[in-house]
mmCIF file of C-alpha atoms and ligand atoms in Angstrom:
data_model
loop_
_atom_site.group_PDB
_atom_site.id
_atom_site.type_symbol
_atom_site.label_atom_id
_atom_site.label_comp_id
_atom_site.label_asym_id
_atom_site.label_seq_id
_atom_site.Cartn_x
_atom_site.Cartn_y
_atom_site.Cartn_z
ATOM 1 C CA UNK I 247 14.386 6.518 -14.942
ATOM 2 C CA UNK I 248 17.956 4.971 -14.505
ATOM 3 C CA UNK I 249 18.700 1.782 -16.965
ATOM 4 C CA UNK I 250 17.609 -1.376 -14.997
ATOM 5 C CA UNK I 251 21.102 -3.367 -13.842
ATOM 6 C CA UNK I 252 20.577 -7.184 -14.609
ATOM 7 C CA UNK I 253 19.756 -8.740 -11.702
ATOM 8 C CA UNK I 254 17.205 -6.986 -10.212
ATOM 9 C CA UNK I 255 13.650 -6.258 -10.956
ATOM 10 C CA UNK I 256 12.171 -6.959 -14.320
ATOM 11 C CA UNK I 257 10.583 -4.671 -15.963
ATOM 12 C CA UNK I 258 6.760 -3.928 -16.197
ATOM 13 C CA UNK I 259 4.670 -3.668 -19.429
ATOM 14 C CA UNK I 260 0.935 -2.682 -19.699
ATOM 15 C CA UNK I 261 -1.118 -5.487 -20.753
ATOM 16 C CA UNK I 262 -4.464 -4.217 -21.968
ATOM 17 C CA UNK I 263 -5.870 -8.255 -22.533
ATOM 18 C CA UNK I 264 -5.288 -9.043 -18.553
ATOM 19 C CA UNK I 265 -6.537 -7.595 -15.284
ATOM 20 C CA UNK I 266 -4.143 -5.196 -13.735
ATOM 21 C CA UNK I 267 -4.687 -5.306 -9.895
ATOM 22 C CA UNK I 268 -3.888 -1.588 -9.521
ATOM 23 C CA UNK I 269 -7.032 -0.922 -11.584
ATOM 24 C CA UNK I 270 -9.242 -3.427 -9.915
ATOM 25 C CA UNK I 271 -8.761 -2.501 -6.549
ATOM 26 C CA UNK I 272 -9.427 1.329 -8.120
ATOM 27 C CA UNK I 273 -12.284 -0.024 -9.290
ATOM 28 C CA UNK I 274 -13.927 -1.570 -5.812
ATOM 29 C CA UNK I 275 -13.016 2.098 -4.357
ATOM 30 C CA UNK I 276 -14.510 3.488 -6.760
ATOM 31 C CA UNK I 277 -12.326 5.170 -9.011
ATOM 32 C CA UNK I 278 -12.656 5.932 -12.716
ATOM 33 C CA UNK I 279 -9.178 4.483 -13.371
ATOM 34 C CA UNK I 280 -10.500 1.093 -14.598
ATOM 35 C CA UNK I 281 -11.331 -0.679 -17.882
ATOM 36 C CA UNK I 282 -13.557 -2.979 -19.073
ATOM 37 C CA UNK I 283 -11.276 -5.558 -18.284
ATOM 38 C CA UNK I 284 -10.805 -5.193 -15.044
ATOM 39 C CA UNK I 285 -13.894 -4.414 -14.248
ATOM 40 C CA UNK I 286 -15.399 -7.617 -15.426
ATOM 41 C CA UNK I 287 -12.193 -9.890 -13.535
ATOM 42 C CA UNK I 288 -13.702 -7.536 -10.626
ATOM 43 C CA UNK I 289 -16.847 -8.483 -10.968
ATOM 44 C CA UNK I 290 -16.059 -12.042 -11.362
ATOM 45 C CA UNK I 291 -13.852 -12.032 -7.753
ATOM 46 C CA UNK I 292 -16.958 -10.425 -6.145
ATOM 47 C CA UNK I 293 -19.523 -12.654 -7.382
ATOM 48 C CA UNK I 294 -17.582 -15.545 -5.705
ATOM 49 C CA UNK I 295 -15.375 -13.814 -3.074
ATOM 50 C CA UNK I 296 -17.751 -10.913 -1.513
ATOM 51 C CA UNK I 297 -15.031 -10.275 1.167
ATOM 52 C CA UNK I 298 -12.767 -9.148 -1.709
ATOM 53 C CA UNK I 299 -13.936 -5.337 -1.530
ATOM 54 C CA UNK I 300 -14.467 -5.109 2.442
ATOM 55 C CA UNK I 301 -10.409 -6.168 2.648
ATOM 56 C CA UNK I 302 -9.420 -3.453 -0.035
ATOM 57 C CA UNK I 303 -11.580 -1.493 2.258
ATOM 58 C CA UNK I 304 -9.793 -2.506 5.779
ATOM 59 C CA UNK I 305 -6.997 -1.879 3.855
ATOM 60 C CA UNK I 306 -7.603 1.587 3.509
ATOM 61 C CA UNK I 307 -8.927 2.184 6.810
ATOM 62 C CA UNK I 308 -5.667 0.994 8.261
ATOM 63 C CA UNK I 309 -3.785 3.269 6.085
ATOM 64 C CA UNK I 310 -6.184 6.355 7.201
ATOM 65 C CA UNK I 311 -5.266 5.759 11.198
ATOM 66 C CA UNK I 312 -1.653 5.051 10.289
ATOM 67 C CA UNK I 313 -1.521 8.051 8.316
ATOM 68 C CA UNK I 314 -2.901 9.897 10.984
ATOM 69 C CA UNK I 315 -0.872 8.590 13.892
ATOM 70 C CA UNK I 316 2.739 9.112 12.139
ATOM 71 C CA UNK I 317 1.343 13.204 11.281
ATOM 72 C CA UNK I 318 0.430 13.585 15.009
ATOM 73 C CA UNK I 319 4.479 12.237 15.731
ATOM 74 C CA UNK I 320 5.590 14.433 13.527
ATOM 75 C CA UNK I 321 6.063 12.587 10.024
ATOM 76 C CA UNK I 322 5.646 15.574 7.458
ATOM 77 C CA UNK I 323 6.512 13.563 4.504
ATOM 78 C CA UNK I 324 5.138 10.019 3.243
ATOM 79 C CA UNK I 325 6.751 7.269 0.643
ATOM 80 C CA UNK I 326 3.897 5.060 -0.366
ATOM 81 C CA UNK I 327 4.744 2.267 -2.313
ATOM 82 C CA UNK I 328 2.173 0.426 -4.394
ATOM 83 C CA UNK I 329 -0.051 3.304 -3.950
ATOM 84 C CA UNK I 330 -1.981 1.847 -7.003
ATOM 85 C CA UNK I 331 -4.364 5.103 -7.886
ATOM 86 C CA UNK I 332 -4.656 7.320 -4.944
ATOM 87 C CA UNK I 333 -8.376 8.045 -4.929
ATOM 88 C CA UNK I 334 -10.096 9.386 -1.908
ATOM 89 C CA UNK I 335 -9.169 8.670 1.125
ATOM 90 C CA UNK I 336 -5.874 8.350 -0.015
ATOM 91 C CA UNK I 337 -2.539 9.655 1.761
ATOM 92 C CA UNK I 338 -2.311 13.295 0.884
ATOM 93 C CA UNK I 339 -6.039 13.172 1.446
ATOM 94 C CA UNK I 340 -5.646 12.155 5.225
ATOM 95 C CA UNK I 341 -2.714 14.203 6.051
ATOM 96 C CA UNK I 342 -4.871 17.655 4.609
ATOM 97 C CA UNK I 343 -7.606 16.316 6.458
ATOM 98 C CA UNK I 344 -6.023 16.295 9.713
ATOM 99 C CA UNK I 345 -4.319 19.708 9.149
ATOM 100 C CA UNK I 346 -7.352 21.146 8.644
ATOM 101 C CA UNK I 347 -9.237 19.260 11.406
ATOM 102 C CA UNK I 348 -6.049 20.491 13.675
ATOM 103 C CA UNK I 349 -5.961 23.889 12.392
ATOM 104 C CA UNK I 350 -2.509 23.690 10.483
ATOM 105 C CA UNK I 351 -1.372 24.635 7.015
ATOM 106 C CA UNK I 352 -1.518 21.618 4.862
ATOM 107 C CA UNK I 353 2.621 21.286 5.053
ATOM 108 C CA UNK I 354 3.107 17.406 4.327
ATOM 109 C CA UNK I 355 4.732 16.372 1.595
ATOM 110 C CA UNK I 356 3.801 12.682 -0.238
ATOM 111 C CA UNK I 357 5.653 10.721 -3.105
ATOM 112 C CA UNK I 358 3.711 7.746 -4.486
ATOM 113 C CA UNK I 359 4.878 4.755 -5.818
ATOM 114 C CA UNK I 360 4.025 2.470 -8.211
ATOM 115 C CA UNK I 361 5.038 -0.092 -10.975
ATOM 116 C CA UNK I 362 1.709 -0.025 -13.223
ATOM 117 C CA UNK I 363 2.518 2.423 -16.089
ATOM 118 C CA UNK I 364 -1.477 3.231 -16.025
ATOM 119 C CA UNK I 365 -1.952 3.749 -12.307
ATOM 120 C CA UNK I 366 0.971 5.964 -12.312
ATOM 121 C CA UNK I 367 -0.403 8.334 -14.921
ATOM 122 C CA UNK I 368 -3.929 8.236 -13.097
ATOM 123 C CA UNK I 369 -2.044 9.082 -10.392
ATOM 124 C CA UNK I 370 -0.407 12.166 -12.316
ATOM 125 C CA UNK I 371 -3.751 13.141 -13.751
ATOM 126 C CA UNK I 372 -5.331 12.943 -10.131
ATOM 127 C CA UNK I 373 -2.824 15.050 -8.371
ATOM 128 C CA UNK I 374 -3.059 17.693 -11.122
ATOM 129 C CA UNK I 375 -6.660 18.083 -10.735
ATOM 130 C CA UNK I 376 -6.979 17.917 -6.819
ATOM 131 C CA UNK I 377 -3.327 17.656 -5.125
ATOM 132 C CA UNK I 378 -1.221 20.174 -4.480
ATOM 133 C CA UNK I 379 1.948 19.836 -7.083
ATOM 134 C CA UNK I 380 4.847 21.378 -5.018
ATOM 135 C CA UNK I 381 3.520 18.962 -1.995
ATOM 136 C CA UNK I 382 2.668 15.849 -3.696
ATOM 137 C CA UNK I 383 4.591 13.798 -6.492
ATOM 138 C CA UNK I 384 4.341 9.993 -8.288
ATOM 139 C CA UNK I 385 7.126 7.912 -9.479
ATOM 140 C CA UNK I 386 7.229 4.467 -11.750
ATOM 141 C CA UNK I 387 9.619 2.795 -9.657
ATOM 142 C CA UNK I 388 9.339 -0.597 -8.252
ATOM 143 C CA UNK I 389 9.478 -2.292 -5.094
ATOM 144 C CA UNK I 390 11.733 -4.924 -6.426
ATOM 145 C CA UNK I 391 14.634 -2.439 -6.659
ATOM 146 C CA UNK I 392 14.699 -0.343 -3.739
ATOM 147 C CA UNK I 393 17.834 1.635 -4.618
ATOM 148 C CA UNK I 394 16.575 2.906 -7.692
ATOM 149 C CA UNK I 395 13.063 3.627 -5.837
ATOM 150 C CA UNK I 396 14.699 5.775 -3.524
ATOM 151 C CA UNK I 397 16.794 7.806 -5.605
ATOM 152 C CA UNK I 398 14.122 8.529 -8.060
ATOM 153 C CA UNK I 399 11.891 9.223 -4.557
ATOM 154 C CA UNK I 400 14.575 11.860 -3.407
ATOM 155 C CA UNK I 401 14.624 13.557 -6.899
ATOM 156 C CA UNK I 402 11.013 14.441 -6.826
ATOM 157 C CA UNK I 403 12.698 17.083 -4.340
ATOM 158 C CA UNK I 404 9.854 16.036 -2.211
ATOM 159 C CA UNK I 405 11.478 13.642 -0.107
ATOM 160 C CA UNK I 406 14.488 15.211 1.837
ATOM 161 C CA UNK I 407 16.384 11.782 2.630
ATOM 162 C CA UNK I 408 17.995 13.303 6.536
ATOM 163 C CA UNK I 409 14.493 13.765 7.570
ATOM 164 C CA UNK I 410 12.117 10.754 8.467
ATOM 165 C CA UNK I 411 10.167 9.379 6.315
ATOM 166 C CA UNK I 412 6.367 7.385 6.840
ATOM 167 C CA UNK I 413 6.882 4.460 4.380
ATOM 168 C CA UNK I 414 3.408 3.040 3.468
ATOM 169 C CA UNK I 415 3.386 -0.927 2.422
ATOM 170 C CA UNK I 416 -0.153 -0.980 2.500
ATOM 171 C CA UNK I 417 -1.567 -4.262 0.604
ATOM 172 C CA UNK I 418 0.961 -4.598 -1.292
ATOM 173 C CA UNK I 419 3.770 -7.433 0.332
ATOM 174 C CA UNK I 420 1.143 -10.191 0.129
ATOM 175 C CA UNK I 421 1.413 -9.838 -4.248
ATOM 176 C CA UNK I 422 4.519 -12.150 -4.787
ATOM 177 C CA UNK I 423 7.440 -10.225 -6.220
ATOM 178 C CA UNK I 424 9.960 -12.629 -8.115
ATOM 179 C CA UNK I 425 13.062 -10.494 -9.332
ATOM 180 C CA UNK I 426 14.671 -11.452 -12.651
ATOM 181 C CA UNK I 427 15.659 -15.465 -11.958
ATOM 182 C CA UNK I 428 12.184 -15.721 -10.513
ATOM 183 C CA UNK I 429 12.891 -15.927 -6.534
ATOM 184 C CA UNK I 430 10.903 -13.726 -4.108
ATOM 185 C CA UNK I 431 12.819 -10.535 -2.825
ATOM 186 C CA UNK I 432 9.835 -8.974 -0.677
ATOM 187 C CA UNK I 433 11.915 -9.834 2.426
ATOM 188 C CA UNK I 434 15.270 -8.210 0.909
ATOM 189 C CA UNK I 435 13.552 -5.162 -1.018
ATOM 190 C CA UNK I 436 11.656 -4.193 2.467
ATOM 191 C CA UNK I 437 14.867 -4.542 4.349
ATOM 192 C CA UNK I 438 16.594 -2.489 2.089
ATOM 193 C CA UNK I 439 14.135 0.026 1.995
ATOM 194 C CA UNK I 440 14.429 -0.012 5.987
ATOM 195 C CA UNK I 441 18.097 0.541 5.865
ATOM 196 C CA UNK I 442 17.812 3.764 3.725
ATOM 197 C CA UNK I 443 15.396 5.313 6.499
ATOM 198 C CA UNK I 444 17.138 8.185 8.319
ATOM 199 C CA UNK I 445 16.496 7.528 12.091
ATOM 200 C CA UNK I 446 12.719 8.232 13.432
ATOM 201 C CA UNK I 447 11.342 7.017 10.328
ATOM 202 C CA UNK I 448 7.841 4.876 10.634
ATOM 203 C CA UNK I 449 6.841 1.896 8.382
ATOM 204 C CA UNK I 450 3.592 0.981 7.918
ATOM 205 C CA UNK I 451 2.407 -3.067 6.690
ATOM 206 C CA UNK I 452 -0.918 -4.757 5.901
ATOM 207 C CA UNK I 453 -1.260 -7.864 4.231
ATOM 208 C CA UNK I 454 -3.807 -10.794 4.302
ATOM 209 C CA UNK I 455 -2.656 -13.662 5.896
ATOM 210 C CA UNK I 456 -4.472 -16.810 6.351
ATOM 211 C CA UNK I 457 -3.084 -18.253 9.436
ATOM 212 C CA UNK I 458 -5.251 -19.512 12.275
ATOM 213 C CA UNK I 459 -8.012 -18.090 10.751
ATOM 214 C CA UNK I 460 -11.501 -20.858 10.624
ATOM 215 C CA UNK I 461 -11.971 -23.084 8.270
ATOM 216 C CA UNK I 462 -14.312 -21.718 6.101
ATOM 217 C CA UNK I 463 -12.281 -18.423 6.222
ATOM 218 C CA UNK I 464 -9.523 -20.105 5.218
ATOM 219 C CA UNK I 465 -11.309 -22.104 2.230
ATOM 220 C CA UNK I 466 -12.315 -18.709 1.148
ATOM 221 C CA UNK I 467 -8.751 -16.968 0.479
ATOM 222 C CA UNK I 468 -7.800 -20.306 -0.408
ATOM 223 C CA UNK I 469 -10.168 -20.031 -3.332
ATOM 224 C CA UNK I 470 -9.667 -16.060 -3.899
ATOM 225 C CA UNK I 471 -5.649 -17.015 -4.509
ATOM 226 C CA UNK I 472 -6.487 -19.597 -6.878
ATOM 227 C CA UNK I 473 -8.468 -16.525 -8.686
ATOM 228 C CA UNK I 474 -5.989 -14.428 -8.471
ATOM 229 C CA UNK I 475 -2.854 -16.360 -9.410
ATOM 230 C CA UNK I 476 -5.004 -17.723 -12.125
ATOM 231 C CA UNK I 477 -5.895 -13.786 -13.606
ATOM 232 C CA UNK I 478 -2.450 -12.638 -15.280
ATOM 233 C CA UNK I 479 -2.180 -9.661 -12.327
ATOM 234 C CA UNK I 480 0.410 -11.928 -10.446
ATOM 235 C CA UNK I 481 0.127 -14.051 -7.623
ATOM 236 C CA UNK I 482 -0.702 -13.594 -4.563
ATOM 237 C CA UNK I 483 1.415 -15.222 -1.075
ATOM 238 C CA UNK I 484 -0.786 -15.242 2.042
ATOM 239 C CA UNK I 485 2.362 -15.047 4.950
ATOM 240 C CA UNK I 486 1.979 -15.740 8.269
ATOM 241 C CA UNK I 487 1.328 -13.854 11.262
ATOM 242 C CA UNK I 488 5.216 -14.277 11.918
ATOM 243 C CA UNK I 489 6.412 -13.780 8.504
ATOM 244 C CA UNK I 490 4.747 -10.570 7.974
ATOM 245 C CA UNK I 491 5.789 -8.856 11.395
ATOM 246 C CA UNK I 492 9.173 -10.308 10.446
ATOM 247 C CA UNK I 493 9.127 -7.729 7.680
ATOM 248 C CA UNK I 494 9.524 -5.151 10.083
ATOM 249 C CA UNK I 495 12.702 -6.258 11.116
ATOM 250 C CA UNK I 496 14.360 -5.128 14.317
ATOM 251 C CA UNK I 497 12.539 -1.734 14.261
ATOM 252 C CA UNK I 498 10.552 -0.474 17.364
ATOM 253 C CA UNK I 499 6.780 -1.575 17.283
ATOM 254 C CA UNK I 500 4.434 1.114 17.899
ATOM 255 C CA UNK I 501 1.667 0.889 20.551
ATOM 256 C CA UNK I 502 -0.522 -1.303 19.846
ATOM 257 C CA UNK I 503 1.810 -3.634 18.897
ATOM 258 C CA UNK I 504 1.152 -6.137 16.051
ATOM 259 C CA UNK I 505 -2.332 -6.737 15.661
ATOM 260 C CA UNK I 506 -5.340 -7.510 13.540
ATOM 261 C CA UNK I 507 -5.884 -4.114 11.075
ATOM 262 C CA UNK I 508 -9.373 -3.472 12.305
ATOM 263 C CA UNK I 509 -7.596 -3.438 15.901
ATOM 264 C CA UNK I 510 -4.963 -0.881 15.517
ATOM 265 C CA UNK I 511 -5.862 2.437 16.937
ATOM 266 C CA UNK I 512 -9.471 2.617 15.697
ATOM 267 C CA UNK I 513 -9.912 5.701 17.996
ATOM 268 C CA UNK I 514 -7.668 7.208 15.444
ATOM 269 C CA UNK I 515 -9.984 7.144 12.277
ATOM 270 C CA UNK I 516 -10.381 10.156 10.408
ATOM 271 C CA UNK I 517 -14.058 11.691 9.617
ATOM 272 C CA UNK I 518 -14.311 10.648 6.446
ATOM 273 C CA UNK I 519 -12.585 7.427 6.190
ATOM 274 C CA UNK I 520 -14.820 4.493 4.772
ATOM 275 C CA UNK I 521 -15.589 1.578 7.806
ATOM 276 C CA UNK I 522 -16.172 -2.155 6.984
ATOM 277 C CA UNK I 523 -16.091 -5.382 9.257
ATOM 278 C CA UNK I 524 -14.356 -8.573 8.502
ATOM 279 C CA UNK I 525 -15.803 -11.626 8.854
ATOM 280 C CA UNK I 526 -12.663 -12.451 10.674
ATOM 281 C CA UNK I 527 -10.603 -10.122 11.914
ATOM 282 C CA UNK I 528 -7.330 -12.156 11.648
ATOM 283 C CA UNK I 529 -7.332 -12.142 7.624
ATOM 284 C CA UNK I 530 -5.197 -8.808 7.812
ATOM 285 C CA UNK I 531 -2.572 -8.325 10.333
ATOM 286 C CA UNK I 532 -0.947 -4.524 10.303
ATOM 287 C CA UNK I 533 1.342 -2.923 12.334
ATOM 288 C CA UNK I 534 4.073 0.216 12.540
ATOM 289 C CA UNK I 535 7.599 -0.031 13.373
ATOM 290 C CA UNK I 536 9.266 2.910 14.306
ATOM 291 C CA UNK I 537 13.527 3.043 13.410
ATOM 292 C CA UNK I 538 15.878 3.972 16.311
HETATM 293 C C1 LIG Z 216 -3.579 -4.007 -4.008
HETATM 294 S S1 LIG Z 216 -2.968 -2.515 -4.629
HETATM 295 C C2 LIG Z 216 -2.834 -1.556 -3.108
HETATM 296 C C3 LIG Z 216 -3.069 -0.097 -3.338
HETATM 297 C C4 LIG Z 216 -2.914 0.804 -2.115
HETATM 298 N N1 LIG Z 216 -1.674 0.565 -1.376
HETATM 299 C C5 LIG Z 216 -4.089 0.693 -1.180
HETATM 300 O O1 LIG Z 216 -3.991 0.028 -0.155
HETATM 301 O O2 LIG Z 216 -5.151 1.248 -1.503
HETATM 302 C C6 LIG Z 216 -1.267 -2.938 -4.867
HETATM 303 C C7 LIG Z 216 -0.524 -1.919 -5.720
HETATM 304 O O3 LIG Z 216 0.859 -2.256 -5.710
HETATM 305 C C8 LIG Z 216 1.391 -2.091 -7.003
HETATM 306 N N2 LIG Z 216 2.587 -2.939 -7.112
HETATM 307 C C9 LIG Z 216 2.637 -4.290 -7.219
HETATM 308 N N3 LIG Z 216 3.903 -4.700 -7.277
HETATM 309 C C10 LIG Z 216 4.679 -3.588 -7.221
HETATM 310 C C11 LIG Z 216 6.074 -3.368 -7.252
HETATM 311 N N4 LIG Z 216 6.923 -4.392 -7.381
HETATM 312 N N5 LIG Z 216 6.535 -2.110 -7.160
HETATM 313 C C12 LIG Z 216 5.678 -1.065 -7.057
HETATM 314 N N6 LIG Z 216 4.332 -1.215 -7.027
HETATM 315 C C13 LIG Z 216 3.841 -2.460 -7.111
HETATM 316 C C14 LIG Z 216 0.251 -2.492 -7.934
HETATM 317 O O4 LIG Z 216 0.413 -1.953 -9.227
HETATM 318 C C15 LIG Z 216 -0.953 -1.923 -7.188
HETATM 319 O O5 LIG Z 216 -1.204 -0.612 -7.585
#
């Protein structure tokens, strides 16, 4: 991985004393990638915040009918950043699942992305035992420095940077990301990203927000912030409606526009994708933006 420049992102150690969120939200889908740890700051989010697992859940089920939707336009290969452990149901899981469901040869090609040391080698254990290695790839790269991301992205030889790309910011813009003097660079890092799309590239955000939702709703993520900031895995930022869609910049909105996760194209889930319900649909707000 190239030397980090000063300036931008810092870097990331494992901590085996604190929670890393990568490995709890393995951990509510299931996964094996977890320790003790994490499973017990899981267990103590659940106890209190039940809705915890049906959002990492939404989550997911946005990501399937995204997925989906970009194949059917054509994407054939996906960068998904803060792909944490990519479990079932996971990227390269959907797009072989609609291949097959469409009669075509498995063809698309997926780099994940992450910044936890741990996930990442999960992630490299995972894809040996049930990917397919010349189609699907990981890199420890971060979010916070987008150049480096991409060029370590495009030397997997998986990502051919003239073709377009599905980028995948799937629950991950809501975790604050301070670069090395401590101020928030979501906005710039997903801008930058944007720019180094080739044309007809899709992007793909979900992220919990807390605006206009009730009362009690909003006491709730009030509290599960609190938790979270609290934990050691790094805080969380619950934008608005506006402030997320801003993310997507001046690219082309998709049909159906800018909506409530559970509301995008549900006609579009997969077979085997896991359903939940929100108590209110407006705690995640998703979308795709489509460049040029
Ligand atoms: C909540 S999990 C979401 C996992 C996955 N996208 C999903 O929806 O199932 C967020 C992931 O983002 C990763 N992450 C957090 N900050 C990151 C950064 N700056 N760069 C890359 N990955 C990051 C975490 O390690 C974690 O695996």
């Amino acid at each position: 991985m190239p030397e980090r420049q000063p300036g931008s992102a810092p870097s990331v150690t494992v901590h085996l004393e604190t929670p890393s969120i990568a490995r709890v939200h393995d951990y509510y889908l299931g996964g094996t990638a977890n320790w003790e740890v994490d499973r017990a700051f899981g267990d103590e989010v659940l106890d209190r915040f039940p809705l915890m697992r049906r959002i990492v859940f939404a989550h997911r089920l946005f990501l399937n009918r995204a997925v989906r939707h970009m194949v059917r336009q054509g994407i054939r290969q996906f960068l998904d950043v803060g792909s944490g452990v990519p479990n079932a149901g996971a990227t390269h899981d959907v797009a072989d699942e609609l291949a097959r469901e469409t009669r075509r040869p498995p063809e698309t090609r997926v780099v994940y992305v992450d910044n936890d040391p741990v996930a990442v080698a999960h992630t490299e254990l995972l894809l040996d035992a049930r990917g397919d290695r010349c189609r699907h790839a990981v890199v420890d790269a971060d979010l916070r420095d987008p150049d480096a991301l991409w060029q370590l992205a495009v030397e997997t030889e998986l990502l051919e940077p003239a073709e377009p790309v599905g980028l995948l910011l799937i629950g991950l813009l809501h975790l604050r990301q301070p670069d090395a003097e401590g101020q928030e660079c979501v906005p710039a890092a997903v801008a930058k990203l944007r720019e180094l799309l080739p044309m007809g590239s899709f992007v793909a955000i979900s992220h919990v927000s807390d605006d206009g939702v009730p009362e009690d709703v909003g006491a709730t993520l009030a509290g599960l912030k609190e938790l979270l900031d609290r934990s050691g895995s790094g805080d969380v930022h619950w934008r608005s409606r506006c402030g997320i869609r801003s993310l997507l910049g001046d690219l082309r909105l998709v049909d159906p526009g800018w909506l409530p996760a559970t509301e995008w194209r549900p006609e579009e889930t997969g077979p085997s994708a896991r359903t939940t319900s929100l108590p209110c649909e407006e705690i995640i707000w998703a979308g795709v933006g489509r460049k040029g």
